Amino acid sequence: MNVVTDQELLQFHHYDASPSTRHVTLSGEADLATATRIQHHLGLLLAPEWITHLELDLTPLRYLDCAALSALLVVRETAVARGQRITVTATSGTARVIALSGAEHVLRASGHLAGPTASITREVTGPHRPPAAVVPGRLVDAGQSDRPASC
């Protein structure tokens, strides 16, 4: 019998893209088994005061469930409270989970959803949002409540 640990299911890769920006890529599977680890590791990666922007790339993820999404939203709340912003990039599979949960307005959508390999980019900033805009093929922040629907 093989035992797979959560370290084998989810990997974190990061580098400092600029003096104030850290780029983090998550690969593997983000789920209930790894949600606590996601919250902990991203919290550590956001801890230095000089980091004002975290670029979070979810494109290599094979799986994202609501527990992992919830952990990402907790990280987002912590970052916003510290004056940091997070940009999330996800492919259509993970972007669909984000959209179906209702979290796209919290994670600020500004990417295309069409096509199986299309990517969606979201920028997280403070609680103030611009007015809604309707653009075909795009999700645009409509200034709704910061509470996404439950998965």
Short mmCIF file of C-alpha atoms in Angstrom, two decimals:
data_model
loop_
_atom_site.label_atom_id
_atom_site.label_comp_id
_atom_site.label_asym_id
_atom_site.label_seq_id
_atom_site.Cartn_x
_atom_site.Cartn_y
_atom_site.Cartn_z
CA MET A 1 0.00 0.00 0.00
CA ASN A 2 1.34 3.41 -0.98
CA VAL A 3 0.69 6.35 1.30
CA VAL A 4 0.62 9.75 -0.38
CA THR A 5 1.35 12.73 1.84
CA ASP A 6 -0.05 16.21 1.30
CA GLN A 7 3.51 17.37 0.46
CA GLU A 8 3.38 15.10 -2.58
CA LEU A 9 -0.12 16.30 -3.54
CA LEU A 10 0.64 20.02 -3.53
CA GLN A 11 3.84 21.86 -4.29
CA PHE A 12 4.71 25.52 -3.76
CA HIS A 13 7.28 27.27 -5.95
CA HIS A 14 8.15 30.92 -5.44
CA TYR A 15 10.56 33.63 -6.49
CA ASP A 16 10.76 37.36 -5.96
CA ALA A 17 9.71 38.99 -9.22
CA SER A 18 10.63 42.51 -8.08
CA PRO A 19 11.62 44.22 -4.84
CA SER A 20 7.97 44.28 -3.71
CA THR A 21 6.41 41.37 -5.64
CA ARG A 22 6.57 37.68 -4.85
CA HIS A 23 5.41 35.14 -7.44
CA VAL A 24 4.02 31.84 -6.13
CA THR A 25 2.95 28.86 -8.22
CA LEU A 26 0.83 26.07 -6.78
CA SER A 27 0.93 22.74 -8.58
CA GLY A 28 -0.75 19.43 -7.88
CA GLU A 29 -4.01 19.14 -5.96
CA ALA A 30 -5.46 21.77 -3.64
CA ASP A 31 -8.17 20.24 -1.47
CA LEU A 32 -9.31 19.56 2.09
CA ALA A 33 -6.11 17.61 2.80
CA THR A 34 -3.93 20.56 1.77
CA ALA A 35 -6.07 23.58 2.73
CA THR A 36 -4.36 24.20 6.08
CA ARG A 37 -0.97 23.94 4.41
CA ILE A 38 -2.03 26.44 1.72
CA GLN A 39 -3.08 28.96 4.33
CA HIS A 40 0.08 28.45 6.39
CA HIS A 41 2.60 28.59 3.53
CA LEU A 42 1.00 31.52 1.73
CA GLY A 43 0.87 33.35 5.06
CA LEU A 44 4.61 32.81 5.48
CA LEU A 45 5.30 33.92 1.92
CA LEU A 46 3.32 37.14 2.54
CA ALA A 47 4.90 37.78 5.96
CA PRO A 48 7.83 40.04 4.98
CA GLU A 49 6.80 43.70 5.22
CA TRP A 50 8.45 44.56 1.92
CA ILE A 51 6.03 42.35 -0.03
CA THR A 52 3.12 44.44 -1.27
CA HIS A 53 1.99 42.17 -4.11
CA LEU A 54 1.65 38.40 -4.37
CA GLU A 55 1.22 36.92 -7.84
CA LEU A 56 -0.50 33.57 -7.28
CA ASP A 57 -0.42 31.24 -10.27
CA LEU A 58 -2.92 28.37 -10.05
CA THR A 59 -2.58 27.28 -13.68
CA PRO A 60 -0.61 24.08 -12.88
CA LEU A 61 -3.24 22.90 -10.37
CA ARG A 62 -4.97 19.68 -11.40
CA TYR A 63 -7.67 20.06 -8.76
CA LEU A 64 -9.13 22.83 -6.59
CA ASP A 65 -11.95 22.21 -4.12
CA CYS A 66 -13.94 24.51 -1.86
CA ALA A 67 -11.79 23.86 1.22
CA ALA A 68 -8.70 25.04 -0.65
CA LEU A 69 -10.61 27.98 -2.12
CA SER A 70 -11.72 28.92 1.39
CA ALA A 71 -8.07 28.85 2.51
CA LEU A 72 -7.18 31.18 -0.39
CA LEU A 73 -9.95 33.56 0.66
CA VAL A 74 -8.63 33.63 4.25
CA VAL A 75 -5.18 34.46 2.88
CA ARG A 76 -6.78 37.19 0.76
CA GLU A 77 -8.52 38.73 3.79
CA THR A 78 -5.26 38.75 5.74
CA ALA A 79 -3.38 40.33 2.83
CA VAL A 80 -5.99 43.04 2.32
CA ALA A 81 -5.93 43.87 6.04
CA ARG A 82 -2.15 44.34 5.75
CA GLY A 83 -2.46 46.57 2.67
CA GLN A 84 -1.18 43.89 0.29
CA ARG A 85 -2.72 42.79 -2.97
CA ILE A 86 -2.95 39.39 -4.59
CA THR A 87 -3.25 38.61 -8.28
CA VAL A 88 -4.62 35.13 -9.02
CA THR A 89 -4.19 33.45 -12.39
CA ALA A 90 -6.13 30.25 -13.05
CA THR A 91 -6.96 28.06 -16.05
CA SER A 92 -10.52 27.27 -17.00
CA GLY A 93 -10.88 24.34 -14.56
CA THR A 94 -9.83 26.21 -11.43
CA ALA A 95 -11.39 29.44 -12.69
CA ARG A 96 -14.69 27.57 -12.99
CA VAL A 97 -14.55 26.53 -9.32
CA ILE A 98 -13.83 30.15 -8.37
CA ALA A 99 -16.68 31.42 -10.54
CA LEU A 100 -19.21 28.78 -9.42
CA SER A 101 -18.47 29.56 -5.77
CA GLY A 102 -19.22 33.23 -6.35
CA ALA A 103 -15.68 34.21 -5.36
CA GLU A 104 -14.84 35.79 -8.72
CA HIS A 105 -16.07 39.18 -7.52
CA VAL A 106 -13.91 38.90 -4.39
CA LEU A 107 -10.87 37.87 -6.41
CA ARG A 108 -11.62 40.46 -9.09
CA ALA A 109 -11.94 38.92 -12.50
CA SER A 110 -10.34 40.39 -15.57
CA GLY A 111 -9.77 37.45 -17.89
CA HIS A 112 -11.48 35.33 -20.47
CA LEU A 113 -13.37 32.17 -19.53
CA ALA A 114 -13.98 30.78 -22.99
CA GLY A 115 -12.08 27.71 -24.14
CA PRO A 116 -10.58 24.76 -22.27
CA THR A 117 -7.14 26.33 -21.81
CA ALA A 118 -8.20 29.93 -21.35
CA SER A 119 -6.90 31.67 -18.29
CA ILE A 120 -8.53 34.07 -15.91
CA THR A 121 -6.65 36.66 -13.88
CA ARG A 122 -7.98 38.23 -10.73
CA GLU A 123 -6.55 41.08 -8.75
CA VAL A 124 -7.30 41.42 -5.07
CA THR A 125 -7.12 44.84 -3.51
CA GLY A 126 -9.08 46.58 -0.79
CA PRO A 127 -12.83 46.56 -0.25
CA HIS A 128 -13.49 49.43 -2.70
CA ARG A 129 -14.46 48.31 -6.19
CA PRO A 130 -15.16 50.14 -9.43
CA PRO A 131 -18.69 50.16 -10.85
CA ALA A 132 -19.92 47.09 -12.69
CA ALA A 133 -19.16 46.68 -16.35
CA VAL A 134 -20.55 44.11 -18.74
CA VAL A 135 -18.03 42.84 -21.26
CA PRO A 136 -18.88 39.75 -23.33
CA GLY A 137 -16.66 36.81 -22.45
CA ARG A 138 -15.24 38.48 -19.36
CA LEU A 139 -16.03 38.55 -15.69
CA VAL A 140 -15.89 42.09 -14.36
CA ASP A 141 -16.23 43.10 -10.73
CA ALA A 142 -19.73 44.30 -9.97
CA GLY A 143 -19.05 45.55 -6.44
CA GLN A 144 -21.10 42.84 -4.75
CA SER A 145 -20.66 41.74 -1.18
CA ASP A 146 -17.28 40.32 -0.19
CA ARG A 147 -19.01 37.07 0.75
CA PRO A 148 -18.88 34.43 -2.00
CA ALA A 149 -21.48 31.74 -2.18
CA SER A 150 -20.73 28.46 -0.46
CA CYS A 151 -19.32 25.66 -2.56
#
